PDB file of C-alpha atoms and ligand atoms in Angstrom:
ATOM      1  CA  MET A   1      59.229 -19.834 -95.775  1.00 35.00           C
ATOM      2  CA  THR A   2      57.615 -21.935 -93.044  1.00 40.00           C
ATOM      3  CA  HIS A   3      60.702 -22.505 -90.919  1.00 46.00           C
ATOM      4  CA  PRO A   4      61.076 -19.894 -88.160  1.00 51.00           C
ATOM      5  CA  VAL A   5      64.761 -19.484 -89.010  1.00 49.00           C
ATOM      6  CA  SER A   6      64.041 -18.503 -92.601  1.00 46.00           C
ATOM      7  CA  GLU A   7      61.519 -15.957 -91.320  1.00 52.00           C
ATOM      8  CA  HIS A   8      64.193 -14.501 -89.053  1.00 49.00           C
ATOM      9  CA  ILE A   9      66.637 -14.355 -91.944  1.00 47.00           C
ATOM     10  CA  ALA A  10      64.051 -12.760 -94.212  1.00 45.00           C
ATOM     11  CA  ALA A  11      63.354 -10.194 -91.504  1.00 51.00           C
ATOM     12  CA  ALA A  12      67.077  -9.515 -91.140  1.00 48.00           C
ATOM     13  CA  ALA A  13      67.505  -9.125 -94.900  1.00 46.00           C
ATOM     14  CA  GLN A  14      64.705  -6.575 -95.056  1.00 46.00           C
ATOM     15  CA  HIS A  15      66.695  -4.411 -92.692  1.00 51.00           C
ATOM     16  CA  ALA A  16      70.066  -4.891 -94.354  1.00 56.00           C
ATOM     17  CA  SER A  17      72.979  -3.488 -92.384  1.00 58.00           C
ATOM     18  CA  PRO A  18      74.316  -0.071 -93.266  1.00 61.00           C
ATOM     19  CA  ARG A  19      77.520  -0.386 -95.259  1.00 67.00           C
ATOM     20  CA  PHE A  20      79.791   0.716 -92.407  1.00 78.00           C
ATOM     21  CA  MET A  21      78.366  -1.783 -89.893  1.00 82.00           C
ATOM     22  CA  PRO A  22      78.959  -5.548 -89.574  1.00 85.00           C
ATOM     23  CA  GLU A  23      76.168  -7.989 -90.436  1.00 87.00           C
ATOM     24  CA  ARG A  24      73.135  -8.192 -88.193  1.00 90.00           C
ATOM     25  CA  ALA A  25      73.445 -11.732 -86.899  1.00 89.00           C
ATOM     26  CA  SER A  26      71.173 -11.678 -83.844  1.00 90.00           C
ATOM     27  CA  SER A  27      67.536 -10.952 -83.107  1.00 89.00           C
ATOM     28  CA  VAL A  28      68.455  -7.771 -81.202  1.00 89.00           C
ATOM     29  CA  ALA A  29      70.925  -6.321 -83.730  1.00 90.00           C
ATOM     30  CA  GLY A  30      68.283  -4.446 -85.760  1.00 89.00           C
ATOM     31  CA  ARG A  31      66.819  -2.769 -82.653  1.00 90.00           C
ATOM     32  CA  VAL A  32      70.262  -1.801 -81.343  1.00 91.00           C
ATOM     33  CA  ASP A  33      71.118  -0.283 -84.737  1.00 91.00           C
ATOM     34  CA  TRP A  34      67.830   1.600 -84.735  1.00 92.00           C
ATOM     35  CA  VAL A  35      68.533   3.176 -81.332  1.00 93.00           C
ATOM     36  CA  PHE A  36      72.105   3.943 -82.407  1.00 92.00           C
ATOM     37  CA  GLY A  37      70.913   5.541 -85.655  1.00 91.00           C
ATOM     38  CA  PHE A  38      68.192   7.524 -83.857  1.00 93.00           C
ATOM     39  CA  ILE A  39      70.644   9.034 -81.336  1.00 94.00           C
ATOM     40  CA  PHE A  40      73.290   9.561 -84.034  1.00 94.00           C
ATOM     41  CA  TRP A  41      71.064  11.425 -86.502  1.00 94.00           C
ATOM     42  CA  LEU A  42      69.339  13.402 -83.736  1.00 94.00           C
ATOM     43  CA  SER A  43      72.785  14.543 -82.514  1.00 94.00           C
ATOM     44  CA  ALA A  44      73.935  15.244 -86.078  1.00 96.00           C
ATOM     45  CA  PHE A  45      70.840  17.395 -86.718  1.00 95.00           C
ATOM     46  CA  PHE A  46      71.388  19.526 -83.615  1.00 93.00           C
ATOM     47  CA  LEU A  47      75.126  19.767 -84.237  1.00 96.00           C
ATOM     48  CA  ALA A  48      74.419  21.115 -87.746  1.00 97.00           C
ATOM     49  CA  LEU A  49      71.672  23.455 -86.480  1.00 94.00           C
ATOM     50  CA  ILE A  50      73.872  24.932 -83.726  1.00 94.00           C
ATOM     51  CA  VAL A  51      76.888  25.357 -86.021  1.00 97.00           C
ATOM     52  CA  VAL A  52      74.796  27.086 -88.717  1.00 97.00           C
ATOM     53  CA  VAL A  53      73.086  29.435 -86.225  1.00 95.00           C
ATOM     54  CA  THR A  54      76.482  30.235 -84.621  1.00 96.00           C
ATOM     55  CA  VAL A  55      78.014  31.113 -87.994  1.00 97.00           C
ATOM     56  CA  VAL A  56      74.999  33.251 -89.002  1.00 96.00           C
ATOM     57  CA  PHE A  57      75.153  35.196 -85.716  1.00 92.00           C
ATOM     58  CA  VAL A  58      78.918  35.652 -85.899  1.00 93.00           C
ATOM     59  CA  VAL A  59      78.585  37.185 -89.375  1.00 92.00           C
ATOM     60  CA  ARG A  60      75.429  39.195 -88.743  1.00 89.00           C
ATOM     61  CA  TYR A  61      76.461  40.753 -85.439  1.00 85.00           C
ATOM     62  CA  ARG A  62      80.145  41.207 -86.141  1.00 85.00           C
ATOM     63  CA  LYS A  63      81.876  44.467 -85.224  1.00 82.00           C
ATOM     64  CA  ARG A  64      81.597  47.024 -88.015  1.00 83.00           C
ATOM     65  CA  ALA A  65      82.950  50.521 -88.549  1.00 82.00           C
ATOM     66  CA  SER A  66      79.377  51.824 -88.494  1.00 81.00           C
ATOM     67  CA  ARG A  67      78.456  49.892 -85.333  1.00 78.00           C
ATOM     68  CA  LEU A  68      81.075  50.134 -82.573  1.00 76.00           C
ATOM     69  CA  GLU A  69      78.789  49.841 -79.531  1.00 78.00           C
ATOM     70  CA  PRO A  70      76.620  46.740 -78.828  1.00 75.00           C
ATOM     71  CA  GLU A  71      72.992  47.176 -79.859  1.00 75.00           C
ATOM     72  CA  PRO A  72      70.516  47.350 -76.972  1.00 80.00           C
ATOM     73  CA  SER A  73      68.937  43.901 -76.359  1.00 80.00           C
ATOM     74  CA  PRO A  74      66.725  42.263 -73.712  1.00 81.00           C
ATOM     75  CA  SER A  75      68.678  40.518 -70.932  1.00 85.00           C
ATOM     76  CA  HIS A  76      66.048  37.795 -70.475  1.00 88.00           C
ATOM     77  CA  ASP A  77      63.384  36.053 -72.558  1.00 90.00           C
ATOM     78  CA  MET A  78      61.217  33.561 -70.681  1.00 92.00           C
ATOM     79  CA  ARG A  79      59.772  31.995 -73.857  1.00 93.00           C
ATOM     80  CA  LEU A  80      63.227  31.330 -75.258  1.00 91.00           C
ATOM     81  CA  GLU A  81      64.420  29.844 -71.939  1.00 93.00           C
ATOM     82  CA  LEU A  82      61.434  27.501 -71.791  1.00 95.00           C
ATOM     83  CA  ILE A  83      61.863  26.401 -75.407  1.00 94.00           C
ATOM     84  CA  TRP A  84      65.552  25.600 -75.237  1.00 90.00           C
ATOM     85  CA  THR A  85      65.170  23.845 -71.901  1.00 94.00           C
ATOM     86  CA  GLY A  86      61.960  22.026 -72.743  1.00 96.00           C
ATOM     87  CA  ILE A  87      62.930  20.601 -76.161  1.00 93.00           C
ATOM     88  CA  PRO A  88      66.248  19.011 -75.069  1.00 92.00           C
ATOM     89  CA  LEU A  89      64.579  17.691 -71.896  1.00 96.00           C
ATOM     90  CA  ALA A  90      61.837  16.062 -73.947  1.00 96.00           C
ATOM     91  CA  LEU A  91      64.407  14.593 -76.371  1.00 94.00           C
ATOM     92  CA  VAL A  92      66.465  13.131 -73.510  1.00 95.00           C
ATOM     93  CA  PHE A  93      63.300  11.472 -72.196  1.00 96.00           C
ATOM     94  CA  VAL A  94      62.589  10.044 -75.660  1.00 95.00           C
ATOM     95  CA  ILE A  95      66.167   8.652 -75.821  1.00 95.00           C
ATOM     96  CA  PHE A  96      65.690   7.197 -72.338  1.00 96.00           C
ATOM     97  CA  ALA A  97      62.401   5.565 -73.382  1.00 95.00           C
ATOM     98  CA  VAL A  98      63.615   3.973 -76.633  1.00 93.00           C
ATOM     99  CA  SER A  99      66.878   2.776 -75.020  1.00 94.00           C
ATOM    100  CA  THR A 100      65.138   1.292 -71.994  1.00 94.00           C
ATOM    101  CA  LYS A 101      62.572  -0.447 -74.162  1.00 93.00           C
ATOM    102  CA  THR A 102      65.310  -1.994 -76.303  1.00 91.00           C
ATOM    103  CA  TYR A 103      67.449  -2.950 -73.300  1.00 91.00           C
ATOM    104  CA  SER A 104      64.464  -4.551 -71.639  1.00 91.00           C
ATOM    105  CA  ALA A 105      63.736  -6.566 -74.807  1.00 87.00           C
ATOM    106  CA  MET A 106      67.396  -7.669 -74.864  1.00 87.00           C
ATOM    107  CA  THR A 107      67.141  -9.172 -71.369  1.00 87.00           C
ATOM    108  CA  LYS A 108      64.219 -11.446 -72.309  1.00 84.00           C
ATOM    109  CA  LEU A 109      64.554 -14.810 -74.003  1.00 83.00           C
ATOM    110  CA  GLY A 110      62.936 -14.906 -77.409  1.00 76.00           C
ATOM    111  CA  PRO A 111      60.086 -17.279 -78.322  1.00 77.00           C
ATOM    112  CA  GLY A 112      60.631 -20.624 -80.010  1.00 73.00           C
ATOM    113  CA  ALA A 113      62.585 -23.686 -78.972  1.00 70.00           C
ATOM    114  CA  ALA A 114      63.764 -24.299 -75.401  1.00 80.00           C
ATOM    115  CA  PRO A 115      66.666 -21.956 -74.716  1.00 87.00           C
ATOM    116  CA  LEU A 116      70.233 -23.075 -75.153  1.00 89.00           C
ATOM    117  CA  ARG A 117      72.064 -22.261 -71.914  1.00 90.00           C
ATOM    118  CA  ILE A 118      75.820 -21.978 -72.159  1.00 92.00           C
ATOM    119  CA  GLN A 119      78.275 -21.371 -69.314  1.00 90.00           C
ATOM    120  CA  VAL A 120      81.075 -19.008 -70.264  1.00 91.00           C
ATOM    121  CA  THR A 121      84.402 -18.774 -68.436  1.00 90.00           C
ATOM    122  CA  ALA A 122      86.756 -15.881 -69.139  1.00 91.00           C
ATOM    123  CA  ARG A 123      90.336 -15.889 -67.956  1.00 89.00           C
ATOM    124  CA  LYS A 124      93.609 -14.257 -68.850  1.00 86.00           C
ATOM    125  CA  TRP A 125      93.573 -14.681 -71.867  1.00 86.00           C
ATOM    126  CA  SER A 126      91.098 -17.091 -73.301  1.00 89.00           C
ATOM    127  CA  TRP A 127      87.403 -17.960 -73.485  1.00 91.00           C
ATOM    128  CA  TRP A 128      85.805 -21.275 -72.603  1.00 89.00           C
ATOM    129  CA  PHE A 129      82.243 -22.294 -73.391  1.00 89.00           C
ATOM    130  CA  ASP A 130      80.509 -25.226 -71.663  1.00 87.00           C
ATOM    131  CA  HIS A 131      77.585 -26.263 -73.839  1.00 87.00           C
ATOM    132  CA  PRO A 132      74.536 -27.959 -72.285  1.00 83.00           C
ATOM    133  CA  ASN A 133      75.386 -31.488 -73.409  1.00 74.00           C
ATOM    134  CA  GLY A 134      78.631 -31.353 -71.430  1.00 70.00           C
ATOM    135  CA  LYS A 135      80.778 -30.424 -74.370  1.00 79.00           C
ATOM    136  CA  GLY A 136      83.275 -27.677 -73.675  1.00 79.00           C
ATOM    137  CA  ALA A 137      85.048 -25.747 -76.397  1.00 83.00           C
ATOM    138  CA  GLY A 138      87.134 -22.671 -77.054  1.00 86.00           C
ATOM    139  CA  GLU A 139      84.529 -21.522 -79.585  1.00 90.00           C
ATOM    140  CA  LEU A 140      80.930 -20.656 -78.890  1.00 93.00           C
ATOM    141  CA  HIS A 141      78.496 -22.955 -80.705  1.00 94.00           C
ATOM    142  CA  LEU A 142      74.923 -21.770 -81.311  1.00 94.00           C
ATOM    143  CA  VAL A 143      71.873 -22.723 -83.337  1.00 92.00           C
ATOM    144  CA  ALA A 144      70.229 -20.266 -85.735  1.00 91.00           C
ATOM    145  CA  GLY A 145      66.730 -19.385 -84.536  1.00 89.00           C
ATOM    146  CA  ARG A 146      67.211 -20.949 -81.085  1.00 91.00           C
ATOM    147  CA  PRO A 147      66.990 -18.551 -78.111  1.00 92.00           C
ATOM    148  CA  THR A 148      70.257 -18.540 -76.182  1.00 92.00           C
ATOM    149  CA  GLU A 149      71.341 -17.539 -72.710  1.00 92.00           C
ATOM    150  CA  LEU A 150      74.988 -17.113 -71.779  1.00 92.00           C
ATOM    151  CA  VAL A 151      75.846 -17.293 -68.068  1.00 91.00           C
ATOM    152  CA  MET A 152      79.296 -15.812 -67.694  1.00 91.00           C
ATOM    153  CA  ALA A 153      81.980 -15.968 -64.994  1.00 90.00           C
ATOM    154  CA  SER A 154      85.554 -14.727 -64.790  1.00 90.00           C
ATOM    155  CA  ALA A 155      88.412 -16.649 -63.204  1.00 86.00           C
ATOM    156  CA  ASP A 156      90.520 -13.556 -62.578  1.00 87.00           C
ATOM    157  CA  VAL A 157      89.869  -9.968 -63.715  1.00 91.00           C
ATOM    158  CA  ILE A 158      87.074  -8.116 -65.550  1.00 94.00           C
ATOM    159  CA  HIS A 159      86.711  -9.159 -69.182  1.00 95.00           C
ATOM    160  CA  SER A 160      83.953  -8.263 -71.624  1.00 96.00           C
ATOM    161  CA  LEU A 161      82.373 -10.612 -74.143  1.00 95.00           C
ATOM    162  CA  TYR A 162      81.796  -8.665 -77.347  1.00 96.00           C
ATOM    163  CA  LEU A 163      80.031 -10.020 -80.426  1.00 95.00           C
ATOM    164  CA  PRO A 164      80.050  -7.127 -82.935  1.00 93.00           C
ATOM    165  CA  ASP A 165      77.804  -8.884 -85.487  1.00 93.00           C
ATOM    166  CA  PHE A 166      75.287  -9.629 -82.731  1.00 92.00           C
ATOM    167  CA  ARG A 167      75.477  -6.033 -81.354  1.00 93.00           C
ATOM    168  CA  LEU A 168      76.063  -7.567 -77.917  1.00 93.00           C
ATOM    169  CA  LYS A 169      78.617  -6.703 -75.272  1.00 94.00           C
ATOM    170  CA  GLN A 170      78.584  -7.638 -71.595  1.00 94.00           C
ATOM    171  CA  ASP A 171      81.195  -7.387 -68.857  1.00 95.00           C
ATOM    172  CA  VAL A 172      82.339 -10.648 -67.253  1.00 93.00           C
ATOM    173  CA  VAL A 173      83.090  -9.827 -63.634  1.00 93.00           C
ATOM    174  CA  PRO A 174      84.943 -11.948 -61.054  1.00 89.00           C
ATOM    175  CA  GLY A 175      82.786 -12.964 -58.075  1.00 88.00           C
ATOM    176  CA  ARG A 176      79.432 -12.826 -59.859  1.00 88.00           C
ATOM    177  CA  PHE A 177      77.572 -14.163 -62.877  1.00 90.00           C
ATOM    178  CA  THR A 178      76.479 -11.916 -65.710  1.00 91.00           C
ATOM    179  CA  ARG A 179      74.053 -12.895 -68.436  1.00 90.00           C
ATOM    180  CA  MET A 180      73.337 -12.271 -72.071  1.00 92.00           C
ATOM    181  CA  THR A 181      70.147 -13.362 -73.888  1.00 92.00           C
ATOM    182  CA  PHE A 182      69.603 -13.296 -77.632  1.00 92.00           C
ATOM    183  CA  THR A 183      68.631 -15.396 -80.644  1.00 92.00           C
ATOM    184  CA  PRO A 184      71.204 -15.866 -83.422  1.00 93.00           C
ATOM    185  CA  ILE A 185      69.510 -15.461 -86.812  1.00 91.00           C
ATOM    186  CA  LEU A 186      72.267 -16.011 -89.398  1.00 92.00           C
ATOM    187  CA  PRO A 187      74.206 -19.285 -89.761  1.00 93.00           C
ATOM    188  CA  GLY A 188      77.940 -18.743 -90.108  1.00 92.00           C
ATOM    189  CA  THR A 189      81.006 -17.851 -88.086  1.00 93.00           C
ATOM    190  CA  PHE A 190      81.386 -14.530 -86.326  1.00 94.00           C
ATOM    191  CA  PRO A 191      84.221 -12.978 -84.328  1.00 94.00           C
ATOM    192  CA  ILE A 192      84.217 -12.751 -80.527  1.00 95.00           C
ATOM    193  CA  VAL A 193      86.621 -10.353 -78.838  1.00 95.00           C
ATOM    194  CA  CYS A 194      87.354  -9.142 -75.336  1.00 95.00           C
ATOM    195  CA  ALA A 195      86.284  -5.515 -74.929  1.00 95.00           C
ATOM    196  CA  GLU A 196      87.722  -4.775 -71.482  1.00 94.00           C
ATOM    197  CA  PHE A 197      91.456  -4.181 -71.120  1.00 95.00           C
ATOM    198  CA  CYS A 198      92.590  -7.174 -69.060  1.00 92.00           C
ATOM    199  CA  GLY A 199      96.381  -7.186 -69.371  1.00 88.00           C
ATOM    200  CA  THR A 200      99.196  -8.293 -71.653  1.00 86.00           C
ATOM    201  CA  ASP A 201      97.292 -10.433 -74.160  1.00 87.00           C
ATOM    202  CA  HIS A 202      93.950  -8.592 -74.048  1.00 92.00           C
ATOM    203  CA  SER A 203      94.167  -7.809 -77.747  1.00 90.00           C
ATOM    204  CA  ARG A 204      94.563 -11.484 -78.591  1.00 89.00           C
ATOM    205  CA  MET A 205      91.724 -12.687 -76.384  1.00 91.00           C
ATOM    206  CA  SER A 206      89.502 -13.506 -79.311  1.00 92.00           C
ATOM    207  CA  THR A 207      87.648 -16.520 -80.639  1.00 93.00           C
ATOM    208  CA  THR A 208      84.719 -17.429 -82.888  1.00 93.00           C
ATOM    209  CA  ALA A 209      80.990 -17.943 -82.571  1.00 94.00           C
ATOM    210  CA  VAL A 210      79.808 -20.773 -84.813  1.00 94.00           C
ATOM    211  CA  VAL A 211      76.092 -20.520 -85.596  1.00 95.00           C
ATOM    212  CA  HIS A 212      74.846 -23.878 -86.845  1.00 94.00           C
ATOM    213  CA  PRO A 213      72.045 -23.704 -89.430  1.00 93.00           C
ATOM    214  CA  ASN A 214      69.935 -26.169 -87.430  1.00 90.00           C
ATOM    215  CA  GLN A 215      69.781 -28.302 -84.282  1.00 90.00           C
ATOM    216  CA  ALA A 216      70.910 -31.450 -86.130  1.00 91.00           C
ATOM    217  CA  SER A 217      74.154 -29.786 -87.164  1.00 92.00           C
ATOM    218  CA  PHE A 218      74.731 -28.603 -83.580  1.00 91.00           C
ATOM    219  CA  ASP A 219      74.021 -32.104 -82.217  1.00 89.00           C
ATOM    220  CA  ALA A 220      76.436 -33.650 -84.715  1.00 88.00           C
ATOM    221  CA  TRP A 221      79.157 -31.281 -83.530  1.00 88.00           C
ATOM    222  CA  ALA A 222      78.304 -31.982 -79.889  1.00 85.00           C
ATOM    223  CA  ARG A 223      78.677 -35.752 -80.393  1.00 83.00           C
ATOM    224  CA  GLU A 224      82.217 -35.456 -81.786  1.00 79.00           C
ATOM    225  CA  GLY A 225      84.761 -36.597 -79.233  1.00 66.00           C
ATOM    226  CA  ALA A 226      82.143 -36.904 -76.513  1.00 58.00           C
ATOM    227  CA  ALA A 227      83.703 -40.044 -74.996  1.00 59.00           C
ATOM    228  CA  PRO A 228      85.502 -39.585 -71.666  1.00 60.00           C
ATOM    229  CA  ALA A 229      89.246 -39.015 -71.878  1.00 62.00           C
ATOM    230  CA  ALA A 230      90.751 -42.460 -72.137  1.00 64.00           C
ATOM    231  CA  SER A 231      94.405 -41.515 -71.952  1.00 75.00           C
ATOM    232  CA  LEU A 232      96.413 -39.060 -69.886  1.00 76.00           C
ATOM    233  CA  VAL A 233      97.535 -37.334 -73.083  1.00 81.00           C
ATOM    234  CA  GLU A 234      93.905 -36.797 -74.080  1.00 83.00           C
ATOM    235  CA  LEU A 235      93.055 -35.535 -70.580  1.00 82.00           C
ATOM    236  CA  GLY A 236      96.079 -33.222 -70.667  1.00 85.00           C
ATOM    237  CA  LYS A 237      95.059 -31.820 -74.023  1.00 87.00           C
ATOM    238  CA  ARG A 238      91.569 -31.108 -72.725  1.00 84.00           C
ATOM    239  CA  VAL A 239      92.990 -29.367 -69.637  1.00 84.00           C
ATOM    240  CA  PHE A 240      95.334 -27.406 -71.920  1.00 88.00           C
ATOM    241  CA  LEU A 241      92.338 -26.078 -73.872  1.00 84.00           C
ATOM    242  CA  ALA A 242      89.737 -25.857 -71.097  1.00 80.00           C
ATOM    243  CA  LYS A 243      91.851 -24.221 -68.395  1.00 81.00           C
ATOM    244  CA  GLY A 244      93.137 -21.607 -70.766  1.00 80.00           C
ATOM    245  CA  CYS A 245      96.824 -22.676 -70.939  1.00 86.00           C
ATOM    246  CA  VAL A 246      96.489 -22.278 -74.699  1.00 86.00           C
ATOM    247  CA  GLY A 247      95.898 -18.554 -74.235  1.00 83.00           C
ATOM    248  CA  CYS A 248      99.582 -18.022 -73.369  1.00 86.00           C
ATOM    249  CA  HIS A 249     101.429 -21.239 -74.293  1.00 89.00           C
ATOM    250  CA  SER A 250     101.365 -22.343 -77.906  1.00 89.00           C
ATOM    251  CA  PRO A 251     101.543 -26.042 -78.780  1.00 89.00           C
ATOM    252  CA  ASP A 252     103.407 -25.381 -82.037  1.00 88.00           C
ATOM    253  CA  GLY A 253     106.556 -23.447 -81.120  1.00 87.00           C
ATOM    254  CA  SER A 254     105.219 -19.950 -81.813  1.00 85.00           C
ATOM    255  CA  PRO A 255     106.039 -17.446 -79.070  1.00 80.00           C
ATOM    256  CA  ARG A 256     103.257 -16.077 -76.887  1.00 84.00           C
ATOM    257  CA  VAL A 257     103.102 -14.534 -73.407  1.00 85.00           C
ATOM    258  CA  GLY A 258     104.582 -17.743 -71.950  1.00 88.00           C
ATOM    259  CA  PRO A 259     107.046 -20.311 -73.287  1.00 89.00           C
ATOM    260  CA  THR A 260     105.715 -22.612 -76.014  1.00 90.00           C
ATOM    261  CA  PHE A 261     104.941 -26.154 -74.920  1.00 90.00           C
ATOM    262  CA  LYS A 262     106.538 -27.654 -78.005  1.00 89.00           C
ATOM    263  CA  ASN A 263     109.796 -29.431 -77.164  1.00 88.00           C
ATOM    264  CA  LEU A 264     109.635 -28.002 -73.642  1.00 89.00           C
ATOM    265  CA  TRP A 265     109.561 -31.313 -71.797  1.00 85.00           C
ATOM    266  CA  GLY A 266     112.949 -32.519 -70.518  1.00 83.00           C
ATOM    267  CA  LYS A 267     114.618 -29.250 -71.479  1.00 85.00           C
ATOM    268  CA  SER A 268     116.956 -27.345 -69.165  1.00 86.00           C
ATOM    269  CA  GLU A 269     115.025 -24.074 -69.010  1.00 87.00           C
ATOM    270  CA  LYS A 270     116.970 -20.870 -68.282  1.00 88.00           C
ATOM    271  CA  LEU A 271     115.371 -18.947 -65.427  1.00 89.00           C
ATOM    272  CA  ALA A 272     115.047 -15.231 -64.791  1.00 87.00           C
ATOM    273  CA  ASP A 273     117.404 -15.441 -61.783  1.00 87.00           C
ATOM    274  CA  GLY A 274     120.217 -16.874 -63.916  1.00 87.00           C
ATOM    275  CA  THR A 275     119.874 -20.492 -62.780  1.00 88.00           C
ATOM    276  CA  ALA A 276     118.260 -23.266 -64.787  1.00 88.00           C
ATOM    277  CA  ALA A 277     115.495 -25.802 -64.151  1.00 87.00           C
ATOM    278  CA  LEU A 278     114.870 -29.200 -65.658  1.00 86.00           C
ATOM    279  CA  VAL A 279     111.337 -29.268 -67.085  1.00 89.00           C
ATOM    280  CA  ASP A 280     109.988 -32.375 -65.366  1.00 84.00           C
ATOM    281  CA  GLU A 281     106.879 -33.308 -63.368  1.00 83.00           C
ATOM    282  CA  ASP A 282     107.929 -31.285 -60.331  1.00 83.00           C
ATOM    283  CA  TYR A 283     108.746 -28.143 -62.296  1.00 88.00           C
ATOM    284  CA  VAL A 284     105.481 -28.359 -64.270  1.00 88.00           C
ATOM    285  CA  ARG A 285     103.483 -28.923 -61.069  1.00 84.00           C
ATOM    286  CA  GLU A 286     105.148 -25.986 -59.317  1.00 88.00           C
ATOM    287  CA  SER A 287     104.684 -23.734 -62.365  1.00 88.00           C
ATOM    288  CA  ILE A 288     100.945 -24.471 -62.386  1.00 88.00           C
ATOM    289  CA  LEU A 289     100.247 -24.137 -58.661  1.00 86.00           C
ATOM    290  CA  ARG A 290     102.839 -21.425 -57.815  1.00 87.00           C
ATOM    291  CA  PRO A 291     103.747 -19.807 -61.142  1.00 88.00           C
ATOM    292  CA  ALA A 292     105.864 -17.049 -59.537  1.00 87.00           C
ATOM    293  CA  ALA A 293     108.279 -19.505 -57.911  1.00 87.00           C
ATOM    294  CA  ARG A 294     110.601 -20.051 -60.882  1.00 88.00           C
ATOM    295  CA  ILE A 295     110.108 -17.741 -63.874  1.00 89.00           C
ATOM    296  CA  ALA A 296     111.577 -18.685 -67.256  1.00 89.00           C
ATOM    297  CA  ALA A 297     114.095 -16.115 -68.529  1.00 87.00           C
ATOM    298  CA  GLY A 298     112.646 -13.614 -70.976  1.00 87.00           C
ATOM    299  CA  PHE A 299     109.050 -13.935 -69.742  1.00 88.00           C
ATOM    300  CA  ALA A 300     107.047 -11.695 -67.401  1.00 86.00           C
ATOM    301  CA  ASN A 301     105.662 -12.963 -64.116  1.00 86.00           C
ATOM    302  CA  VAL A 302     102.009 -12.668 -65.156  1.00 85.00           C
ATOM    303  CA  MET A 303     100.560 -16.167 -64.793  1.00 85.00           C
ATOM    304  CA  PRO A 304      97.885 -16.667 -62.126  1.00 82.00           C
ATOM    305  CA  PRO A 305      97.988 -19.915 -60.073  1.00 82.00           C
ATOM    306  CA  ILE A 306      95.754 -22.559 -61.699  1.00 83.00           C
ATOM    307  CA  PRO A 307      94.227 -24.938 -59.144  1.00 77.00           C
ATOM    308  CA  LEU A 308      94.426 -28.304 -60.930  1.00 80.00           C
ATOM    309  CA  GLU A 309      93.914 -31.805 -59.588  1.00 76.00           C
ATOM    310  CA  GLU A 310      96.890 -34.164 -59.526  1.00 74.00           C
ATOM    311  CA  ARG A 311      95.523 -36.257 -62.375  1.00 75.00           C
ATOM    312  CA  GLU A 312      95.062 -33.149 -64.481  1.00 81.00           C
ATOM    313  CA  ILE A 313      98.697 -32.199 -63.815  1.00 83.00           C
ATOM    314  CA  GLN A 314      99.760 -35.722 -64.774  1.00 81.00           C
ATOM    315  CA  GLY A 315      97.698 -35.320 -67.925  1.00 84.00           C
ATOM    316  CA  LEU A 316      99.423 -32.034 -68.779  1.00 86.00           C
ATOM    317  CA  CYS A 317     102.843 -33.661 -68.270  1.00 84.00           C
ATOM    318  CA  ALA A 318     101.826 -36.460 -70.632  1.00 83.00           C
ATOM    319  CA  TYR A 319     100.564 -33.887 -73.121  1.00 88.00           C
ATOM    320  CA  LEU A 320     103.858 -31.958 -72.907  1.00 87.00           C
ATOM    321  CA  GLN A 321     105.721 -35.188 -73.607  1.00 84.00           C
ATOM    322  CA  SER A 322     103.517 -35.780 -76.638  1.00 85.00           C
ATOM    323  CA  LEU A 323     104.578 -32.384 -78.019  1.00 87.00           C
ATOM    324  CA  GLN A 324     108.221 -33.426 -78.255  1.00 81.00           C
ATOM    325  CA  GLU A 325     109.552 -33.973 -81.700  1.00 76.00           C
ATOM    326  CA  GLY A 326     111.199 -37.342 -82.119  1.00 62.00           C
ATOM    327  CA  PRO A 327     115.030 -37.478 -82.211  1.00 53.00           C
TER     328      PRO A 327
HETATM  329 CU1  CUA B   1      89.975 -10.209 -71.453  1.00 51.60          CU
HETATM  330 CU2  CUA B   1      90.525  -8.078 -72.391  1.00 51.60          CU
END
């Protein structure tokens, strides 16, 4: 029990999650649960109290044959007014204090190793994570026990990065950077979803956070495929993943928001206006830079223009060609 990670895990285990909640996988999860539980049980107590008192009064002061007129009663009681104003006011201040304290702790980087800073890009409808060593991926890679800061940007509309097991959620807003700071404490894989309705494929805008048990495991992952893209196909595949094409265009023939890329190259694609287009370099280029120009039949006009460099477009064309099944 000398490693800081094992201490974190031991601490997390001591405060095991309630059965109806996901695991507590980050340093802030326990505190967030505590504030949630505090407000929940406080509300439940007063709900029960008010319901019971209401029922007692309804029964006790009901209309009876022997009592047709209301009993005389005072119209004002200063003590009562002060009590039922003062107690809720005090409780609201307590909720404000515990929430603010927790929120403030959540905005500070934890102690320990140098923080891992990761740039996050959200777009319709995928996530992209640029890790500090230059490695980008569609999944978020983290190290257990290492403080982490996510710096998040959106390429189009408002999204929200939500890690239920980490008890973290933060809007990703176009035109500004938002941040999230935390320390993952449990190695494993955890779901990431988008928690802000962002259009057609919002519900499928999900991915995974991979928490490596130690730095060596993270470094080993980061070294995989670190060489620069040697071929156009390789470059195209990276663009396909990094620029979010994969969010709407599958590489394997399965239907998504947009046409699948499998066996698309060289095809005569039926268009929404009844004409057809040959899927070649020019059509691919136009569909990336001005997606609304020629819409494939059966698909909605929802794709935003993607500003790619010429070589990236060439790479995508090569990648599309590589997804053709042989004759
Ligand atoms: Cu992105 Cu919902």
